Amino acid sequence: MIEAAGQHAMGQNTEEWCHLQYFTNVMADTPTFMISPGDRGHSRAAEVIEPMARLGRQVVAVVPEGDTLIAPKAKYVMPVVGKVGELFSPMVYAIPSELFSAHLSDVVGNPPFRRPSEGRFAAYAGGNTIFTSVVNEGDGW
């Protein structure tokens, strides 16, 4: 979210959200992604959506297709089709938020990675080395 659209974002496990983000003074309708591959902790994630909704969060559920615990409680659902083994779930379940970030980048007009020659980031031209840095493979490395 930060690199793609320049928007602040924070990844957090479900219980940390309950003990920290629940109490933050942010806009009530802050988009909040609930990502659960349907295995361990899925029922707890379903419980947590209720206080998220009471706070006014725009809950986006990233869950297995056909989910009946979390999806009905979310405002938006991004279903993951097919069975994904737990070992590979972090790679697959991250994709919907990456697609969302790319779309948001277009909507807000912030180019991915803040290309220094574009828009409000033109002032940083020459100071941003993300595109020009090289790895020093000389002696001592």
Coordinates of C-alpha atoms in Angstrom, one line a residue:
M1 CA 0.0 0.0 0.0
I2 CA 2.8 2.4 0.9
E3 CA 5.0 1.7 -2.1
A4 CA 2.2 1.3 -4.6
A5 CA -0.1 4.1 -3.6
G6 CA 1.8 6.2 -1.1
Q7 CA -0.9 5.5 1.5
H8 CA -0.1 4.5 5.1
A9 CA -0.9 0.9 5.9
M10 CA -0.1 -1.5 8.7
G11 CA -0.1 -5.2 8.8
Q12 CA -1.1 -6.8 12.1
N13 CA -2.3 -10.1 13.4
T14 CA -5.9 -10.3 14.6
E15 CA -5.2 -10.2 18.4
E16 CA -2.9 -7.2 18.0
W17 CA -5.7 -5.4 16.1
C18 CA -8.0 -6.1 19.1
H19 CA -5.6 -4.6 21.6
L20 CA -4.2 -1.7 19.6
Q21 CA -6.0 -0.7 16.4
Y22 CA -9.4 -1.0 18.1
F23 CA -8.4 1.9 20.3
T24 CA -6.8 4.2 17.6
N25 CA -8.4 7.5 16.8
V26 CA -8.6 7.1 13.0
M27 CA -11.3 7.8 10.6
A28 CA -14.2 5.4 11.4
D29 CA -14.4 4.2 7.8
T30 CA -10.8 3.2 7.5
P31 CA -10.5 0.2 5.1
T32 CA -9.5 -2.8 7.1
F33 CA -8.6 -6.0 5.5
M34 CA -9.3 -9.3 7.3
I35 CA -7.2 -11.9 5.7
S36 CA -7.8 -15.5 6.7
P37 CA -7.0 -18.6 4.7
G38 CA -9.6 -20.5 6.5
D39 CA -7.4 -22.5 8.9
R40 CA -6.3 -21.9 12.4
G41 CA -7.7 -18.7 13.9
H42 CA -10.5 -18.4 11.3
S43 CA -13.3 -18.5 13.8
R44 CA -11.6 -15.8 15.9
A45 CA -11.2 -13.6 12.8
A46 CA -14.9 -14.0 12.3
E47 CA -15.6 -12.8 15.8
V48 CA -13.3 -9.7 15.4
I49 CA -15.2 -8.5 12.3
E50 CA -18.2 -7.6 14.5
P51 CA -16.3 -4.9 16.5
M52 CA -14.7 -3.7 13.3
A53 CA -18.1 -3.2 11.8
R54 CA -19.4 -1.5 15.0
L55 CA -16.5 1.0 14.8
G56 CA -17.5 1.7 11.2
R57 CA -14.5 0.1 9.5
Q58 CA -14.9 -0.8 5.8
V59 CA -14.1 -4.5 6.3
V60 CA -12.6 -6.2 3.2
A61 CA -12.5 -10.0 3.7
V62 CA -9.8 -12.0 1.9
V63 CA -11.1 -15.6 2.5
P64 CA -11.5 -18.9 0.7
E65 CA -14.3 -18.9 -1.9
G66 CA -17.5 -20.0 -0.3
D67 CA -16.5 -19.0 3.2
T68 CA -19.6 -18.8 5.5
L69 CA -18.0 -17.4 8.7
I70 CA -16.3 -14.2 7.7
A71 CA -17.6 -13.2 4.2
P72 CA -21.2 -12.6 5.3
K73 CA -20.0 -10.1 8.0
A74 CA -17.7 -8.1 5.7
K75 CA -18.6 -5.2 3.6
Y76 CA -16.5 -6.4 0.6
V77 CA -15.2 -9.9 -0.1
M78 CA -12.2 -10.8 -2.2
P79 CA -12.5 -14.6 -2.5
V80 CA -9.5 -16.8 -3.1
V81 CA -10.4 -19.6 -5.5
G82 CA -9.0 -23.1 -5.0
K83 CA -7.4 -24.9 -2.0
V84 CA -4.1 -23.3 -0.9
G85 CA -1.9 -25.2 1.5
E86 CA -1.0 -23.3 4.7
L87 CA 2.6 -23.2 3.7
F88 CA 1.8 -21.2 0.5
S89 CA -1.1 -19.1 1.9
P90 CA 1.1 -16.0 2.7
M91 CA 2.1 -15.7 -1.0
V92 CA -1.4 -16.3 -2.4
Y93 CA -3.5 -14.3 0.2
A94 CA -1.4 -11.2 -0.2
I95 CA -2.4 -10.9 -3.9
P96 CA -5.8 -9.3 -3.3
S97 CA -4.3 -6.5 -1.2
E98 CA -1.6 -5.9 -3.9
L99 CA -4.3 -5.6 -6.6
F100 CA -6.2 -3.2 -4.3
S101 CA -3.0 -1.1 -3.8
A102 CA -2.4 -1.0 -7.6
H103 CA -6.0 0.2 -8.2
L104 CA -5.7 2.8 -5.4
S105 CA -2.5 4.1 -6.9
D106 CA -4.4 4.8 -10.1
V107 CA -7.4 6.4 -8.2
V108 CA -5.3 8.8 -6.1
G109 CA -2.8 9.5 -8.9
N110 CA 0.3 8.5 -7.0
P111 CA 2.7 6.5 -9.3
P112 CA 4.1 3.3 -7.8
F113 CA 7.4 3.8 -5.9
R114 CA 7.0 7.6 -6.2
R115 CA 8.8 8.0 -9.5
P116 CA 10.8 11.1 -8.8
S117 CA 10.2 12.7 -12.2
E118 CA 6.4 12.7 -11.7
G119 CA 4.0 14.8 -9.9
R120 CA 4.6 16.0 -6.3
F121 CA 7.7 13.8 -6.1
A122 CA 9.6 15.8 -8.8
A123 CA 11.4 17.7 -6.0
Y124 CA 13.1 14.4 -5.0
A125 CA 14.7 13.8 -8.4
G126 CA 18.3 12.9 -7.8
G127 CA 17.7 12.0 -4.2
N128 CA 15.8 8.8 -4.8
T129 CA 18.2 6.0 -5.5
I130 CA 15.7 3.1 -5.5
F131 CA 16.0 2.9 -9.3
T132 CA 19.7 3.7 -9.7
S133 CA 21.4 2.0 -6.8
V134 CA 23.9 -0.8 -7.5
V135 CA 25.2 -3.6 -5.4
N136 CA 28.9 -3.3 -4.7
E137 CA 30.4 -6.7 -5.3
G138 CA 34.1 -5.6 -4.9
D139 CA 36.6 -6.7 -2.3
G140 CA 35.2 -7.0 1.2
W141 CA 31.7 -7.8 0.1

